[in-house]
Coordinates of C-alpha atoms in Angstrom, one line a residue:
Chain A
M1 CA -7.2 -15.7 -2.3
I2 CA -7.4 -12.1 -0.9
R3 CA -10.7 -11.0 0.3
Q4 CA -12.2 -7.9 1.8
E5 CA -14.8 -9.0 4.3
K6 CA -16.9 -7.6 6.9
M7 CA -16.1 -9.9 10.0
T8 CA -17.9 -10.2 13.1
V9 CA -16.2 -9.6 16.6
V10 CA -16.4 -12.7 18.5
A11 CA -14.4 -11.5 21.6
Q12 CA -12.1 -8.7 22.5
V13 CA -10.0 -9.3 25.7
Q14 CA -7.2 -7.3 27.2
I15 CA -4.4 -9.7 27.9
A16 CA -1.6 -7.5 29.2
T17 CA -1.0 -3.8 29.5
N18 CA -2.2 -2.2 26.4
I19 CA -2.2 -5.6 24.7
F20 CA -5.4 -6.7 23.3
E21 CA -6.6 -10.1 21.8
L22 CA -9.4 -9.7 19.1
T23 CA -11.2 -12.7 17.8
L24 CA -13.0 -12.2 14.4
Q25 CA -15.2 -14.6 12.5
G26 CA -15.6 -14.9 8.7
Q27 CA -14.8 -16.8 5.5
L28 CA -11.4 -15.4 4.9
V29 CA -10.0 -17.5 7.8
Q30 CA -10.2 -20.5 5.5
D31 CA -7.1 -19.3 3.5
M32 CA -4.8 -18.2 6.5
T33 CA -1.3 -19.5 7.2
P34 CA 0.8 -18.7 10.1
G35 CA 2.9 -15.6 9.6
Q36 CA 0.4 -13.8 7.1
F37 CA -1.3 -10.7 8.1
V38 CA -4.6 -8.9 7.7
H39 CA -5.1 -5.2 6.7
V40 CA -7.7 -3.8 9.1
K41 CA -10.0 -0.8 8.7
V42 CA -10.4 0.5 12.1
S43 CA -13.0 3.2 11.6
D44 CA -15.9 4.0 9.1
T45 CA -14.7 7.6 8.8
F46 CA -11.6 9.1 7.4
E47 CA -10.2 9.4 10.9
P48 CA -7.9 7.4 10.9
L49 CA -7.8 6.9 7.1
L50 CA -5.5 4.0 6.5
R51 CA -5.8 0.3 7.2
R52 CA -3.6 -1.2 9.9
P53 CA -1.6 -4.3 9.1
I54 CA -1.9 -6.8 12.0
S55 CA -0.4 -10.3 12.1
I56 CA -2.5 -13.4 12.4
A57 CA -2.0 -15.1 16.0
N58 CA -4.4 -18.1 16.0
V59 CA -6.4 -19.7 13.4
D60 CA -9.6 -21.9 13.9
K61 CA -10.8 -23.0 10.6
E62 CA -13.6 -25.2 12.0
K63 CA -15.2 -22.2 13.8
N64 CA -14.1 -19.8 10.9
E65 CA -12.3 -17.6 13.6
F66 CA -9.0 -16.2 14.0
T67 CA -7.3 -13.9 16.6
M68 CA -5.0 -11.1 16.4
I69 CA -2.9 -9.6 19.1
Y70 CA -2.1 -5.9 18.9
R71 CA -0.7 -3.1 21.1
A72 CA -3.1 -0.3 21.6
E73 CA -0.7 2.5 21.0
G74 CA -1.6 4.7 18.3
R75 CA -5.0 6.3 17.2
G76 CA -5.9 3.4 14.9
T77 CA -5.2 0.6 17.3
Q78 CA -6.8 2.4 20.2
F79 CA -9.8 2.6 18.2
L80 CA -9.8 -1.0 17.3
A81 CA -9.6 -1.8 20.9
T82 CA -13.2 -0.3 21.4
N83 CA -14.9 -2.9 19.3
R84 CA -17.1 -5.2 21.2
E85 CA -18.7 -8.5 20.6
G86 CA -21.2 -8.6 17.7
Q87 CA -19.6 -5.5 15.9
I88 CA -18.4 -5.5 12.4
V89 CA -14.7 -5.1 11.3
D90 CA -13.7 -4.6 7.8
V91 CA -10.8 -6.9 7.2
L92 CA -8.7 -7.3 4.0
G93 CA -6.7 -10.6 3.8
P94 CA -5.1 -12.8 4.3
L95 CA -2.1 -11.0 2.9
G96 CA 1.7 -11.7 2.3
N97 CA 3.6 -14.9 2.5
G98 CA 3.7 -16.7 6.0
F99 CA 6.3 -19.1 7.6
P100 CA 7.2 -22.2 5.6
V101 CA 5.9 -24.8 8.0
D102 CA 7.1 -27.5 5.6
A103 CA 10.6 -26.4 5.9
A104 CA 10.8 -28.3 9.2
Q105 CA 10.7 -32.2 9.0
P106 CA 9.0 -34.3 11.6
G107 CA 11.5 -35.3 14.3
Q108 CA 13.5 -32.0 13.8
T109 CA 13.6 -29.2 16.4
A110 CA 12.6 -25.6 15.5
L111 CA 13.7 -22.5 17.5
L112 CA 11.0 -19.9 17.5
V113 CA 12.2 -16.4 18.6
G114 CA 9.8 -13.7 19.2
G115 CA 10.2 -10.0 20.3
G116 CA 7.2 -7.9 21.8
I117 CA 4.2 -7.7 19.5
G118 CA 6.2 -10.0 17.1
V119 CA 5.4 -12.9 19.4
P120 CA 1.8 -13.6 18.2
P121 CA 2.4 -15.2 14.8
L122 CA 4.6 -17.7 16.5
Q123 CA 1.8 -19.3 18.4
E124 CA -0.1 -20.6 15.2
L125 CA 3.3 -21.5 13.8
S126 CA 4.2 -23.4 16.9
K127 CA 1.0 -25.1 16.9
Q128 CA 1.2 -26.3 13.2
L129 CA 4.9 -27.4 13.8
N130 CA 3.9 -29.5 16.7
A131 CA 1.0 -31.1 14.7
R132 CA 3.6 -32.0 12.2
G133 CA 5.9 -33.7 14.7
V134 CA 8.3 -30.9 15.0
K135 CA 9.6 -30.2 18.5
T136 CA 9.6 -26.4 19.3
I137 CA 11.7 -24.2 21.7
H138 CA 10.4 -20.7 22.3
V139 CA 12.5 -17.8 23.2
L140 CA 10.4 -14.7 23.8
G141 CA 11.5 -11.3 24.5
F142 CA 9.5 -8.5 26.1
Q143 CA 10.1 -5.1 27.7
S144 CA 8.7 -6.2 31.1
E145 CA 6.4 -8.8 32.6
D146 CA 3.3 -6.6 32.4
V147 CA 3.4 -6.8 28.6
C148 CA 4.0 -10.6 28.4
F149 CA 1.2 -12.8 27.1
Y150 CA 0.3 -16.3 26.1
E151 CA 2.6 -18.0 28.7
E152 CA 0.4 -20.9 29.0
Q153 CA -0.2 -21.4 25.3
F154 CA 3.6 -21.5 24.5
S155 CA 4.5 -23.6 27.5
A156 CA 1.9 -26.2 26.4
L157 CA 3.7 -26.5 23.1
G158 CA 7.4 -26.7 24.1
D159 CA 10.1 -25.4 26.3
T160 CA 9.7 -21.7 26.6
Y161 CA 12.2 -19.1 27.9
Y162 CA 11.7 -15.4 28.7
A163 CA 13.9 -12.4 28.3
T164 CA 12.9 -9.0 29.7
V165 CA 14.7 -5.7 29.3
D166 CA 14.1 -4.9 33.2
G167 CA 14.4 -8.5 34.3
S168 CA 10.9 -8.7 35.7
K169 CA 10.3 -12.0 33.9
G170 CA 12.9 -14.7 32.9
T171 CA 16.4 -13.5 32.1
K172 CA 17.3 -9.8 32.4
G173 CA 18.3 -8.7 28.9
F174 CA 17.6 -9.8 25.4
V175 CA 16.7 -13.0 23.6
T176 CA 20.4 -13.3 22.8
T177 CA 21.1 -13.4 26.6
V178 CA 18.9 -16.6 26.7
F179 CA 20.9 -18.1 23.8
D180 CA 24.1 -17.7 25.9
D181 CA 22.5 -19.1 29.0
V182 CA 20.4 -21.9 27.5
K183 CA 22.5 -22.9 24.4
P184 CA 19.5 -24.3 22.7
Q185 CA 20.0 -27.4 20.3
F186 CA 17.8 -27.0 17.2
D187 CA 17.8 -27.6 13.3
L188 CA 16.2 -24.3 12.0
F189 CA 14.8 -21.2 13.4
Y190 CA 11.8 -18.8 12.8
S191 CA 11.5 -15.3 14.2
C192 CA 9.4 -12.3 14.3
G193 CA 10.3 -9.2 16.0
P194 CA 12.2 -5.9 15.8
M195 CA 15.1 -5.3 13.4
P196 CA 17.9 -5.5 16.0
M197 CA 16.7 -8.8 17.2
L198 CA 16.4 -10.3 13.6
R199 CA 20.0 -8.9 12.9
A200 CA 21.3 -10.5 16.1
L201 CA 19.7 -13.8 15.3
E202 CA 21.3 -14.0 11.9
Q203 CA 24.7 -13.2 13.5
Y204 CA 24.1 -15.7 16.3
Y205 CA 23.3 -18.7 14.1
P206 CA 25.0 -18.1 10.6
E207 CA 25.0 -21.8 9.8
K208 CA 21.4 -22.6 10.5
E209 CA 18.4 -22.4 8.2
G210 CA 16.2 -19.6 9.2
Y211 CA 13.1 -17.6 8.4
L212 CA 12.5 -14.0 9.6
S213 CA 9.2 -11.9 9.5
F214 CA 9.6 -8.1 9.0
E215 CA 7.6 -5.1 9.9
E216 CA 7.5 -1.9 7.8
R217 CA 5.1 1.1 7.4
M218 CA 2.6 0.0 4.7
G219 CA 0.2 1.9 2.5
C220 CA -2.0 -0.6 0.3
G221 CA -0.7 -3.8 2.0
I222 CA -0.8 -5.8 -1.4
G223 CA 2.4 -4.5 -3.2
A224 CA 1.0 -1.8 -5.3
C225 CA 2.1 1.5 -3.6
F226 CA 6.0 0.7 -2.8
A227 CA 5.8 2.2 0.7
C228 CA 7.3 -0.9 2.4
V229 CA 10.4 -1.7 0.3
C230 CA 13.5 -3.1 1.9
D231 CA 16.9 -3.4 0.3
T232 CA 18.2 -6.8 -0.3
T233 CA 21.6 -8.5 0.2
D234 CA 23.9 -8.9 -2.8
K235 CA 23.0 -12.5 -3.0
H236 CA 19.4 -11.8 -4.0
E237 CA 18.4 -11.5 -7.5
K238 CA 16.2 -8.5 -7.0
D239 CA 17.4 -5.1 -5.6
Y240 CA 14.5 -4.8 -3.3
V241 CA 11.6 -6.7 -1.8
K242 CA 8.2 -5.4 -0.7
V243 CA 7.5 -6.5 2.9
C244 CA 3.8 -6.7 2.4
S245 CA 3.6 -8.9 -0.8
D246 CA 7.1 -10.5 -1.1
G247 CA 7.1 -11.0 2.7
P248 CA 6.5 -10.5 5.6
V249 CA 8.6 -13.7 6.0
F250 CA 11.8 -14.1 4.1
P251 CA 14.6 -16.8 4.3
K252 CA 17.4 -15.3 6.2
G253 CA 20.0 -13.5 4.1
V254 CA 17.4 -12.0 1.7
V255 CA 16.8 -8.5 3.3
A256 CA 19.7 -6.3 4.0
L257 CA 19.9 -6.1 7.8
Chain B
M1 CA -26.7 2.2 -24.4
S2 CA -24.3 3.0 -21.7
R3 CA -25.0 6.1 -19.6
I4 CA -21.5 6.5 -18.3
N5 CA -19.2 6.2 -21.2
I6 CA -16.9 9.1 -22.0
E7 CA -14.9 9.9 -25.2
L8 CA -11.7 11.9 -24.7
P9 CA -8.7 12.4 -27.0
G10 CA -7.1 9.0 -27.5
L11 CA -9.5 7.4 -24.8
D12 CA -12.7 5.5 -25.3
L13 CA -13.7 5.1 -21.8
K14 CA -16.3 2.8 -20.7
N15 CA -16.9 4.8 -17.7
P16 CA -15.1 8.0 -16.4
I17 CA -13.3 6.1 -13.4
M18 CA -9.6 5.2 -13.4
P19 CA -7.0 4.6 -10.8
A20 CA -4.5 7.4 -10.3
S21 CA -0.8 6.9 -11.1
G22 CA 1.2 5.8 -8.3
C23 CA -1.6 4.2 -6.4
F24 CA -2.2 1.1 -8.5
G25 CA 1.3 -0.1 -9.5
F26 CA 1.0 -1.6 -12.9
G27 CA -2.2 -3.3 -12.1
R28 CA -1.0 -6.7 -11.2
E29 CA -1.8 -6.6 -7.4
Y30 CA -5.4 -5.3 -8.0
A31 CA -6.1 -7.9 -10.9
Q32 CA -6.0 -10.5 -8.0
L33 CA -8.9 -8.7 -6.5
Y34 CA -11.1 -7.8 -9.6
D35 CA -11.3 -7.8 -13.4
L36 CA -9.3 -4.7 -14.6
S37 CA -11.4 -4.5 -17.7
K38 CA -14.0 -3.0 -15.7
L39 CA -12.1 0.1 -15.3
G40 CA -12.5 3.1 -17.6
A41 CA -8.7 3.4 -18.0
I42 CA -5.5 2.7 -15.8
M43 CA -2.9 5.4 -15.1
I44 CA 0.1 3.3 -14.6
K45 CA 3.0 4.1 -12.1
A46 CA 5.3 6.8 -13.4
T47 CA 7.9 5.4 -15.9
T48 CA 11.4 6.7 -16.3
L49 CA 14.2 5.9 -18.7
E50 CA 16.3 4.0 -16.2
T51 CA 15.4 1.8 -13.1
R52 CA 14.8 4.1 -10.2
R53 CA 15.1 2.8 -6.6
G54 CA 13.1 5.5 -4.9
N55 CA 13.5 7.2 -1.6
P56 CA 14.6 5.6 1.8
T57 CA 11.8 4.5 4.2
P58 CA 9.7 5.5 6.0
R59 CA 8.1 6.6 2.7
V60 CA 4.5 7.2 4.0
A61 CA 2.8 8.8 7.1
E62 CA -0.8 9.1 7.9
T63 CA -2.3 12.5 8.5
S64 CA -5.9 13.8 9.2
A65 CA -7.9 12.4 6.6
G66 CA -5.1 11.9 4.4
M67 CA -1.6 10.6 4.0
L68 CA 1.7 11.8 3.0
N69 CA 3.9 9.9 0.6
A70 CA 7.4 10.2 -0.9
I71 CA 8.0 7.1 -2.8
G72 CA 10.3 8.8 -5.1
L73 CA 9.2 7.5 -8.6
Q74 CA 10.4 4.0 -7.9
N75 CA 9.9 1.9 -11.1
P76 CA 11.8 -0.6 -13.2
G77 CA 12.6 1.6 -16.1
I78 CA 11.0 1.8 -19.4
E79 CA 12.3 -1.4 -20.9
K80 CA 10.8 -3.7 -18.2
V81 CA 7.7 -1.5 -18.1
M82 CA 7.1 -2.1 -21.8
G83 CA 8.4 -5.7 -21.9
E84 CA 6.7 -7.0 -18.8
E85 CA 4.0 -4.6 -17.3
L86 CA 2.4 -3.3 -20.3
K87 CA 2.4 -6.8 -21.9
F88 CA 0.5 -8.2 -18.7
L89 CA -2.0 -5.3 -19.1
E90 CA -2.7 -6.4 -22.7
G91 CA -4.6 -9.2 -21.2
Y92 CA -7.3 -6.7 -20.3
D93 CA -9.8 -4.7 -22.2
V94 CA -8.7 -1.4 -20.7
P95 CA -6.9 1.7 -22.2
I96 CA -3.6 2.5 -20.4
I97 CA -2.6 6.2 -19.8
A98 CA 1.2 6.0 -19.3
N99 CA 2.6 8.3 -16.7
V100 CA 6.0 9.7 -18.0
A101 CA 8.8 11.2 -15.8
G102 CA 12.2 12.3 -16.2
T103 CA 15.0 14.3 -14.9
E104 CA 15.6 16.4 -18.2
V105 CA 13.8 17.1 -21.4
A106 CA 15.6 14.5 -23.3
D107 CA 14.6 11.6 -20.8
Y108 CA 10.9 12.7 -21.1
V109 CA 11.1 12.8 -24.9
E110 CA 12.6 9.4 -25.2
V111 CA 10.3 7.7 -22.8
A112 CA 7.3 9.3 -24.4
E113 CA 8.3 8.5 -27.9
R114 CA 8.8 4.7 -27.0
I115 CA 6.1 4.0 -24.6
S116 CA 3.4 5.8 -26.8
K117 CA 4.1 3.0 -29.3
A118 CA 2.8 0.3 -26.9
P119 CA -0.4 -1.0 -28.4
N120 CA -2.5 -0.6 -25.3
V121 CA -1.2 3.0 -24.3
K122 CA -3.8 5.2 -25.6
A123 CA -2.5 8.5 -24.0
L124 CA 0.4 9.8 -21.9
E125 CA 0.3 11.7 -18.6
L126 CA 3.2 13.9 -18.5
N127 CA 4.4 14.0 -15.0
I128 CA 5.6 17.5 -14.3
S129 CA 4.4 17.6 -10.7
C130 CA 6.1 14.8 -8.7
P131 CA 7.1 16.7 -5.5
N132 CA 9.3 13.8 -4.2
V133 CA 12.3 13.9 -6.4
K134 CA 15.3 16.3 -6.3
C135 CA 15.7 16.6 -10.1
G136 CA 13.0 16.7 -12.7
G137 CA 9.3 16.3 -11.8
I138 CA 8.1 19.4 -10.2
Q139 CA 10.5 21.9 -11.5
F140 CA 8.9 21.3 -14.9
G141 CA 5.5 22.1 -13.5
T142 CA 6.0 25.4 -11.7
D143 CA 7.1 27.6 -14.5
P144 CA 4.6 28.1 -17.4
Q145 CA 7.2 28.7 -20.0
T146 CA 9.3 25.4 -18.9
A147 CA 6.0 23.5 -18.9
K148 CA 5.0 24.8 -22.3
E149 CA 8.3 24.0 -23.8
L150 CA 8.4 20.4 -22.3
T151 CA 4.9 19.8 -23.5
Q152 CA 5.9 20.8 -27.1
A153 CA 8.9 18.6 -27.0
V154 CA 6.9 15.5 -26.0
K155 CA 4.0 16.3 -28.3
A156 CA 6.4 16.3 -31.1
V157 CA 7.3 12.7 -30.6
S158 CA 4.3 11.1 -29.1
S159 CA 2.1 8.7 -31.1
V160 CA -0.8 9.2 -28.8
P161 CA -2.5 12.3 -27.1
V162 CA -0.6 13.9 -24.4
Y163 CA -2.3 14.9 -21.0
V164 CA -0.2 17.1 -18.7
K165 CA -0.5 16.4 -14.9
L166 CA -0.3 19.7 -13.0
S167 CA 0.9 20.4 -9.6
P168 CA -1.0 22.3 -6.9
N169 CA 2.1 23.6 -5.5
V170 CA 2.1 26.9 -7.5
T171 CA 0.9 30.4 -7.2
S172 CA -1.3 30.2 -10.3
I173 CA -2.4 26.7 -11.7
V174 CA -4.4 28.5 -14.3
D175 CA -1.2 30.0 -15.7
I176 CA 0.4 26.5 -16.0
A177 CA -2.7 25.0 -17.4
K178 CA -2.9 27.6 -20.2
A179 CA 0.8 27.3 -20.9
V180 CA 0.5 23.6 -21.5
E181 CA -2.6 24.1 -23.7
E182 CA -0.6 26.5 -25.8
G183 CA 2.2 23.9 -25.8
G184 CA -0.2 21.5 -27.6
A185 CA -1.5 19.3 -24.6
D186 CA -4.7 17.3 -25.5
G187 CA -5.8 17.4 -21.9
I188 CA -4.9 18.1 -18.3
T189 CA -4.9 15.8 -15.3
M190 CA -5.0 17.3 -12.0
I191 CA -4.1 17.7 -9.1
N192 CA -0.8 15.9 -8.0
T193 CA -0.3 16.0 -4.3
L194 CA 0.3 19.0 -2.0
V195 CA 3.7 19.2 -0.5
G196 CA 3.4 18.6 3.3
M197 CA 5.2 17.4 6.3
R198 CA 4.4 15.5 9.6
L199 CA 6.5 15.6 12.6
D200 CA 7.3 12.7 15.1
E201 CA 5.8 13.6 18.4
R202 CA 8.7 12.4 20.3
T203 CA 11.6 13.7 18.3
G204 CA 10.0 16.7 16.5
K205 CA 11.6 15.6 13.3
P206 CA 9.9 14.6 10.0
V207 CA 8.3 11.3 10.1
I208 CA 9.1 10.5 6.4
A209 CA 12.8 9.9 5.5
N210 CA 12.6 12.4 2.5
G211 CA 11.4 15.1 5.0
T212 CA 8.6 16.3 2.9
G213 CA 6.0 14.2 1.3
G214 CA 2.9 14.6 -1.0
L215 CA -0.5 15.0 0.7
S216 CA -3.4 13.0 -0.8
G217 CA -6.7 11.7 0.3
P218 CA -10.0 13.2 1.4
A219 CA -8.2 16.2 3.0
V220 CA -7.0 17.6 -0.4
K221 CA -10.5 17.3 -2.1
P222 CA -11.6 20.9 -1.7
V223 CA -8.5 22.2 -3.0
A224 CA -8.6 19.9 -6.0
I225 CA -12.2 20.9 -6.7
R226 CA -11.4 24.7 -6.5
M227 CA -8.4 24.2 -8.9
V228 CA -10.4 22.0 -11.4
Y229 CA -13.2 24.7 -11.4
E230 CA -10.8 27.5 -12.1
V231 CA -8.9 25.6 -14.9
Y232 CA -12.1 24.5 -16.6
K233 CA -13.0 28.1 -17.1
A234 CA -9.6 28.9 -18.4
V235 CA -8.9 26.2 -21.0
N236 CA -10.6 24.4 -23.9
I237 CA -9.0 21.1 -23.4
P238 CA -10.5 18.2 -21.2
I239 CA -9.7 17.9 -17.6
I240 CA -9.2 14.4 -15.9
G241 CA -9.8 15.5 -12.3
M242 CA -8.5 13.8 -9.0
G243 CA -7.7 14.6 -5.4
G244 CA -9.5 12.9 -2.5
V245 CA -12.1 10.9 -4.4
T246 CA -13.6 8.1 -2.2
C247 CA -17.2 7.7 -3.6
A248 CA -19.5 8.3 -6.4
Q249 CA -20.5 11.6 -5.1
D250 CA -17.1 12.9 -5.3
V251 CA -17.0 12.1 -8.9
I252 CA -20.2 14.0 -9.4
D253 CA -18.4 16.9 -7.7
F254 CA -15.4 16.7 -9.9
M255 CA -17.4 16.4 -13.1
S256 CA -19.7 19.3 -12.0
A257 CA -16.5 21.4 -11.5
G258 CA -15.5 20.6 -15.1
A259 CA -13.7 17.3 -15.2
S260 CA -14.5 15.0 -18.1
A261 CA -13.2 11.8 -16.1
V262 CA -12.0 11.2 -12.6
A263 CA -9.0 9.3 -11.2
V264 CA -9.1 7.7 -7.8
G265 CA -5.9 7.5 -5.8
T266 CA -5.3 7.1 -2.0
A267 CA -8.8 5.5 -1.6
N268 CA -7.5 2.3 -3.4
F269 CA -5.5 1.7 -0.3
V270 CA -8.4 2.1 2.1
D271 CA -11.1 0.2 0.0
H272 CA -9.4 -1.9 -2.4
F273 CA -12.6 -2.3 -4.3
V274 CA -13.4 1.4 -4.5
C275 CA -13.1 1.8 -8.4
P276 CA -15.6 -1.0 -9.3
T277 CA -17.8 0.2 -6.5
I278 CA -18.0 3.7 -7.7
I279 CA -18.6 2.5 -11.3
D280 CA -21.6 0.5 -10.1
E281 CA -22.9 3.5 -8.0
L282 CA -22.9 5.9 -10.9
P283 CA -26.2 5.1 -12.7
A284 CA -28.1 5.6 -9.5
K285 CA -26.4 9.0 -8.9
L286 CA -27.5 10.1 -12.4
D287 CA -31.1 8.8 -11.6
A288 CA -31.1 10.9 -8.5
L289 CA -29.9 13.9 -10.6
G290 CA -32.4 13.4 -13.3
V291 CA -29.8 13.0 -15.9
E292 CA -29.6 10.5 -18.7
H293 CA -25.9 10.6 -19.5
I294 CA -23.2 11.4 -17.3
S295 CA -21.4 13.7 -19.9
E296 CA -24.5 16.2 -19.1
I297 CA -23.1 17.1 -15.7
I298 CA -19.6 18.1 -17.0
G299 CA -19.0 21.6 -16.1
R300 CA -22.7 22.3 -14.7
S301 CA -21.2 24.4 -11.7
H302 CA -20.5 27.0 -14.4
R303 CA -24.0 27.0 -16.1

């Protein structure tokens, strides 16, 4: 169920250059699944006006807390980064359809591929897959070492490989460079990151089952405004999908890349 | 006795608040959040004869206290709108105002004739003001004579009252308002968005794929209020006002300027419960003004 809630800031920590981890507490945590997102009102004024869609990184239903990780790049996220413990943040969520954890059977191996600020939702996904008895391999791509995060968390859950554009951490290059080097053996993949990465992944493993999480500029976040539509491939019954409400996670082959 | 009900041609409104066309889809998404029967009316997304795919993305861009959009009238076409979307809305006790768009007079006429027969469509909103499509839309709304002729043609076939949605992107909105009144319009809805553009800081090129987009949100409210104020003085048909409404005070402002009811657009994306919240706040606003019924404030700026 979608709720609009005034959530309380539990912690705000800078975890890498311009990358923040915000922990919020409130009831809407109870309905969250990995890969879903929240729509955050960053200011009480009209500046900035619109909500910001941010993916859910970690869910703790016992404590009623979740974390989101975001890059403080634009006006809205820079404003969000000023929130401190005890302050209130207006959150709409959880929104969209997350990763199908059930698609992986116990005993199988899942490849989790993340790029940049697409990495956070894979953490909760990896936790839930491991809890289900699914082995996870993580391949994470970043621009450079100073914007990498969650190394310990991912390493604790499974083999973790890095690619950075400048070679400052892990393999120099892209996640596909890691695929060539490591030749990971797996049954299905899950991914979140920039469009070129998702496209490369589909092309690399055409025979594998896979689930991709997309990003698009959003207005309402619930499917009413038609800002975030994507064309679909010929195989799909609909001409278009809305990233916010039909996605953001789609089985591979649905969205035209 | 209700203090906030409003009677308009074709429309028996429980309250003067309705979501604006294009900001509420066909209601399904917001129906997950609250009971749509609470609304005064719903202005559904623009409906055309055929399916429209809309413009390439990015389709939206944020601006100071507002946003630009160029969705491009994406909709599934009249057959699906009538067969699926309006059927769904029949489950709610709320009058529907069907926004009708087209690329030529014949399209408008056919859509208007068919959709006006749906049992829950109580009025049409003739969209002669969409700034985001190449053909049709705004070209009908910038020349008084063209606007008048289209209004006459649609009036001749519609089974329900016809409201005409005016564009602010004209030299004299009063001239257009008078023309559609002469054409037989039962009411006016105003304003549609203002044509604008935002540039990418890095490339210097427009952010929105369409280049231009329609500006909405709190930034446009003073323009909308001024235009409602002027049109109210010039015509004798009711006005449904809109443009940057976010709270009950904005509703009071629009009605003071001359609107009989008020539509809420962009604010639905910011506070998804804004319509029911405003409806609940109106009685206290009336108390503060010492007014018994909300209709008493319509046009009070002019008295």
